[in-house]
PDB file of C-alpha atoms in Angstrom:
ATOM      1  CA  MET A1377       0.114   0.090   0.070  1.00  0.00           C
ATOM      2  CA  THR A1378       1.309   3.412  -0.917  1.00  0.00           C
ATOM      3  CA  SER A1379       1.177   6.393   1.191  1.00  0.00           C
ATOM      4  CA  LYS A1380      -1.255   8.053  -0.990  1.00  0.00           C
ATOM      5  CA  GLN A1381      -3.695   4.934  -0.474  1.00  0.00           C
ATOM      6  CA  THR A1382      -3.164   4.948   3.149  1.00  0.00           C
ATOM      7  CA  THR A1383      -3.899   8.357   3.482  1.00  0.00           C
ATOM      8  CA  SER A1384      -7.339   8.060   1.530  1.00  0.00           C
ATOM      9  CA  THR A1385      -8.106   4.972   3.551  1.00  0.00           C
ATOM     10  CA  TYR A1386      -7.962   7.051   6.708  1.00  0.00           C
ATOM     11  CA  PHE A1387      -9.921  10.017   5.318  1.00  0.00           C
ATOM     12  CA  LEU A1388     -12.729   7.569   4.262  1.00  0.00           C
ATOM     13  CA  LEU A1389     -12.692   6.233   7.875  1.00  0.00           C
ATOM     14  CA  ALA A1390     -12.671   9.536   9.221  1.00  0.00           C
ATOM     15  CA  LEU A1391     -15.662  10.494   7.101  1.00  0.00           C
ATOM     16  CA  ALA A1392     -17.413   7.482   8.048  1.00  0.00           C
ATOM     17  CA  LEU A1393     -16.894   8.226  11.861  1.00  0.00           C
ATOM     18  CA  ILE A1394     -18.033  11.523  11.639  1.00  0.00           C
ATOM     19  CA  ALA A1395     -21.224  10.442   9.525  1.00  0.00           C
ATOM     20  CA  LEU A1396     -21.895   7.787  12.213  1.00  0.00           C
ATOM     21  CA  TYR A1397     -21.718  10.453  14.919  1.00  0.00           C
ATOM     22  CA  PHE A1398     -23.970  12.828  13.209  1.00  0.00           C
ATOM     23  CA  SER A1399     -26.261   9.956  12.075  1.00  0.00           C
ATOM     24  CA  TYR A1400     -26.398   9.220  16.228  1.00  0.00           C
ATOM     25  CA  LEU A1401     -26.982  12.990  17.208  1.00  0.00           C
ATOM     26  CA  ILE A1402     -30.005  12.753  14.694  1.00  0.00           C
ATOM     27  CA  ALA A1403     -31.297   9.671  15.878  1.00  0.00           C
ATOM     28  CA  LYS A1404     -31.061  10.019  19.466  1.00  0.00           C
ATOM     29  CA  PRO A1405     -34.384  12.032  20.059  1.00  0.00           C
ATOM     30  CA  PHE A1406     -36.440   9.546  18.064  1.00  0.00           C
ATOM     31  CA  LEU A1407     -34.405   6.472  19.784  1.00  0.00           C
ATOM     32  CA  ASN A1408     -35.849   7.555  23.490  1.00  0.00           C
ATOM     33  CA  PRO A1409     -39.613   7.531  22.803  1.00  0.00           C
ATOM     34  CA  VAL A1410     -39.129   4.102  20.677  1.00  0.00           C
ATOM     35  CA  PHE A1411     -37.459   2.628  23.788  1.00  0.00           C
ATOM     36  CA  VAL A1412     -40.106   4.089  26.190  1.00  0.00           C
ATOM     37  CA  ALA A1413     -42.847   2.543  23.905  1.00  0.00           C
ATOM     38  CA  VAL A1414     -40.989  -0.808  23.890  1.00  0.00           C
ATOM     39  CA  MET A1415     -40.572  -0.777  27.663  1.00  0.00           C
ATOM     40  CA  ILE A1416     -44.209  -0.096  27.945  1.00  0.00           C
ATOM     41  CA  ALA A1417     -45.481  -2.616  25.801  1.00  0.00           C
ATOM     42  CA  ILE A1418     -43.225  -5.219  27.469  1.00  0.00           C
ATOM     43  CA  VAL A1419     -44.421  -4.277  31.116  1.00  0.00           C
ATOM     44  CA  THR A1420     -47.891  -4.192  30.104  1.00  0.00           C
ATOM     45  CA  VAL A1421     -47.944  -7.890  28.279  1.00  0.00           C
ATOM     46  CA  LEU A1422     -46.245  -9.216  31.220  1.00  0.00           C
ATOM     47  CA  LEU A1423     -48.873  -7.946  33.523  1.00  0.00           C
ATOM     48  CA  ALA A1424     -51.897  -8.455  31.213  1.00  0.00           C
ATOM     49  CA  LEU A1425     -51.359 -12.104  30.607  1.00  0.00           C
ATOM     50  CA  PRO A1426     -51.500 -13.265  34.089  1.00  0.00           C
ATOM     51  CA  LEU A1427     -54.444 -10.801  35.247  1.00  0.00           C
ATOM     52  CA  GLY A1428     -56.372 -11.790  32.023  1.00  0.00           C
ATOM     53  CA  TYR A1429     -55.737 -15.590  32.571  1.00  0.00           C
ATOM     54  CA  LEU A1430     -57.000 -15.239  36.092  1.00  0.00           C
ATOM     55  CA  ALA A1431     -59.955 -13.140  35.013  1.00  0.00           C
ATOM     56  CA  ALA A1432     -60.714 -15.953  32.155  1.00  0.00           C
ATOM     57  CA  ARG A1433     -60.333 -19.038  34.817  1.00  0.00           C
ATOM     58  CA  ARG A1434     -62.128 -17.380  37.721  1.00  0.00           C
ATOM     59  CA  ARG A1435     -65.286 -15.713  36.632  1.00  0.00           C
ATOM     60  CA  SER A1436     -65.590 -13.891  40.077  1.00  0.00           C
ATOM     61  CA  PHE A1437     -62.251 -12.246  39.352  1.00  0.00           C
ATOM     62  CA  TYR A1438     -63.487 -11.014  35.569  1.00  0.00           C
ATOM     63  CA  GLN A1439     -65.834  -8.201  36.503  1.00  0.00           C
ATOM     64  CA  PRO A1440     -63.745  -6.524  39.465  1.00  0.00           C
ATOM     65  CA  VAL A1441     -60.753  -6.563  36.630  1.00  0.00           C
ATOM     66  CA  ASN A1442     -62.711  -4.936  34.240  1.00  0.00           C
ATOM     67  CA  ASN A1443     -64.228  -2.358  36.512  1.00  0.00           C
ATOM     68  CA  VAL A1444     -60.824  -1.414  37.770  1.00  0.00           C
ATOM     69  CA  GLY A1445     -59.748  -1.130  34.423  1.00  0.00           C
ATOM     70  CA  ALA A1446     -62.640   1.099  33.516  1.00  0.00           C
ATOM     71  CA  ILE A1447     -61.886   3.357  36.354  1.00  0.00           C
ATOM     72  CA  ILE A1448     -58.137   3.601  35.596  1.00  0.00           C
ATOM     73  CA  TYR A1449     -59.067   4.480  32.073  1.00  0.00           C
ATOM     74  CA  SER A1450     -61.618   7.071  32.914  1.00  0.00           C
ATOM     75  CA  ILE A1451     -58.927   8.929  34.703  1.00  0.00           C
ATOM     76  CA  PRO A1452     -57.687  11.969  32.490  1.00  0.00           C
ATOM     77  CA  SER A1453     -54.398  11.546  31.564  1.00  0.00           C
ATOM     78  CA  LEU A1454     -52.976  14.824  33.051  1.00  0.00           C
ATOM     79  CA  ALA A1455     -54.575  13.895  36.415  1.00  0.00           C
ATOM     80  CA  LEU A1456     -53.041  10.627  36.336  1.00  0.00           C
ATOM     81  CA  PHE A1457     -49.500  12.243  35.469  1.00  0.00           C
ATOM     82  CA  LEU A1458     -50.081  14.489  38.319  1.00  0.00           C
ATOM     83  CA  MET A1459     -51.101  11.584  40.942  1.00  0.00           C
ATOM     84  CA  ILE A1460     -48.101   9.095  40.239  1.00  0.00           C
ATOM     85  CA  PRO A1461     -45.163  11.455  41.254  1.00  0.00           C
ATOM     86  CA  PRO A1462     -46.543  11.499  44.973  1.00  0.00           C
ATOM     87  CA  LEU A1463     -47.139   7.917  45.089  1.00  0.00           C
ATOM     88  CA  LEU A1464     -43.948   6.762  43.545  1.00  0.00           C
ATOM     89  CA  GLY A1465     -41.596   9.759  44.997  1.00  0.00           C
ATOM     90  CA  VAL A1466     -40.422  10.568  41.421  1.00  0.00           C
ATOM     91  CA  GLY A1467     -40.676  13.764  39.457  1.00  0.00           C
ATOM     92  CA  VAL A1468     -43.485  14.967  36.958  1.00  0.00           C
ATOM     93  CA  LEU A1469     -41.112  14.763  33.871  1.00  0.00           C
ATOM     94  CA  SER A1470     -39.424  11.530  35.015  1.00  0.00           C
ATOM     95  CA  PRO A1471     -39.658   8.572  32.614  1.00  0.00           C
ATOM     96  CA  VAL A1472     -40.961   6.326  35.582  1.00  0.00           C
ATOM     97  CA  ASN A1473     -43.865   8.400  35.756  1.00  0.00           C
ATOM     98  CA  VAL A1474     -44.576   8.106  31.851  1.00  0.00           C
ATOM     99  CA  LEU A1475     -43.827   4.379  31.985  1.00  0.00           C
ATOM    100  CA  VAL A1476     -46.203   3.782  34.736  1.00  0.00           C
ATOM    101  CA  GLY A1477     -49.017   6.151  33.515  1.00  0.00           C
ATOM    102  CA  LEU A1478     -48.898   4.606  30.098  1.00  0.00           C
ATOM    103  CA  SER A1479     -48.739   1.435  31.547  1.00  0.00           C
ATOM    104  CA  LEU A1480     -51.718   1.517  33.611  1.00  0.00           C
ATOM    105  CA  TYR A1481     -53.921   3.045  30.422  1.00  0.00           C
ATOM    106  CA  THR A1482     -52.576   0.106  28.261  1.00  0.00           C
ATOM    107  CA  LEU A1483     -53.088  -2.641  31.013  1.00  0.00           C
ATOM    108  CA  ALA A1484     -56.581  -1.264  31.490  1.00  0.00           C
ATOM    109  CA  LEU A1485     -57.240  -2.171  28.069  1.00  0.00           C
ATOM    110  CA  LEU A1486     -55.254  -5.154  27.475  1.00  0.00           C
ATOM    111  CA  THR A1487     -56.408  -7.039  30.424  1.00  0.00           C
ATOM    112  CA  ARG A1488     -59.934  -7.241  29.197  1.00  0.00           C
ATOM    113  CA  THR A1489     -58.771  -8.204  25.823  1.00  0.00           C
ATOM    114  CA  VAL A1490     -56.625 -11.003  27.120  1.00  0.00           C
ATOM    115  CA  ALA A1491     -59.561 -12.386  29.107  1.00  0.00           C
ATOM    116  CA  ASP A1492     -62.176 -12.127  26.455  1.00  0.00           C
ATOM    117  CA  ALA A1493     -59.742 -13.933  23.960  1.00  0.00           C
ATOM    118  CA  LEU A1494     -58.963 -16.891  26.496  1.00  0.00           C
ATOM    119  CA  ILE A1495     -62.773 -17.152  27.178  1.00  0.00           C
ATOM    120  CA  SER A1496     -63.500 -17.411  23.419  1.00  0.00           C
ATOM    121  CA  VAL A1497     -61.091 -20.484  23.323  1.00  0.00           C
ATOM    122  CA  GLN A1498     -62.970 -22.093  26.035  1.00  0.00           C
ATOM    123  CA  GLY A1499     -64.713 -25.611  24.814  1.00  0.00           C
ATOM    124  CA  GLU A1500     -63.907 -28.559  23.350  1.00  0.00           C
ATOM    125  CA  THR A1501     -60.280 -27.325  22.436  1.00  0.00           C
ATOM    126  CA  THR A1502     -59.184 -26.960  26.133  1.00  0.00           C
ATOM    127  CA  GLN A1503     -61.102 -30.214  27.007  1.00  0.00           C
ATOM    128  CA  ALA A1504     -59.130 -32.110  24.430  1.00  0.00           C
ATOM    129  CA  ALA A1505     -55.770 -30.485  25.598  1.00  0.00           C
ATOM    130  CA  ARG A1506     -56.722 -31.637  29.174  1.00  0.00           C
ATOM    131  CA  ALA A1507     -57.320 -34.959  27.955  1.00  0.00           C
ATOM    132  CA  LEU A1508     -54.098 -35.346  26.331  1.00  0.00           C
ATOM    133  CA  GLY A1509     -52.557 -34.628  29.469  1.00  0.00           C
ATOM    134  CA  PHE A1510     -51.563 -30.931  28.997  1.00  0.00           C
ATOM    135  CA  ARG A1511     -50.680 -29.104  32.156  1.00  0.00           C
ATOM    136  CA  PRO A1512     -52.129 -25.685  32.560  1.00  0.00           C
ATOM    137  CA  LEU A1513     -49.230 -23.698  31.764  1.00  0.00           C
ATOM    138  CA  ARG A1514     -48.424 -25.774  28.737  1.00  0.00           C
ATOM    139  CA  GLN A1515     -52.105 -25.869  27.737  1.00  0.00           C
ATOM    140  CA  LEU A1516     -52.039 -22.047  27.885  1.00  0.00           C
ATOM    141  CA  VAL A1517     -48.993 -21.516  25.910  1.00  0.00           C
ATOM    142  CA  GLY A1518     -49.444 -24.378  23.504  1.00  0.00           C
ATOM    143  CA  VAL A1519     -53.069 -24.168  22.883  1.00  0.00           C
ATOM    144  CA  GLU A1520     -55.069 -21.456  24.343  1.00  0.00           C
ATOM    145  CA  LEU A1521     -52.889 -18.384  23.139  1.00  0.00           C
ATOM    146  CA  PRO A1522     -52.431 -19.557  19.695  1.00  0.00           C
ATOM    147  CA  MET A1523     -56.176 -20.105  19.345  1.00  0.00           C
ATOM    148  CA  ALA A1524     -56.865 -16.599  20.883  1.00  0.00           C
ATOM    149  CA  ALA A1525     -54.289 -14.736  18.804  1.00  0.00           C
ATOM    150  CA  PRO A1526     -57.030 -13.760  16.166  1.00  0.00           C
ATOM    151  CA  VAL A1527     -59.067 -12.101  19.239  1.00  0.00           C
ATOM    152  CA  LEU A1528     -55.698 -10.384  20.520  1.00  0.00           C
ATOM    153  CA  PHE A1529     -54.803  -8.824  17.457  1.00  0.00           C
TER     154      PHE A1529
END
């Protein structure tokens, strides 16, 4: 490699690093909301699946879950975002405040959807899975959730 080729290689590498840095500066404001949205989705799904499962299995639990979800969903967002900081001890502009508030709203909707989806699967399919010896967790993951997917999405 000649000196001229080495210099041009370093120049191209420097241009690539500068471009990478500027693309990071441009993309950084867009990545934070995406990260928060993904975190909200993960937290909500992890909470909604067990609550929806309990509501579908125990009919006495179904109505209270729906009522609490309706009450939470009826609270105006500004009021909720002002009620959460004193309860958790965080600032109003804290990402934790946003994460908890939006997760509560999403949980209020998703829990009922999961419960209704699992209730729609009840019947011969679940009886057949039980007859084949599926345990409750395997029945949920292997039979009920795939059968409930059209209702969930």
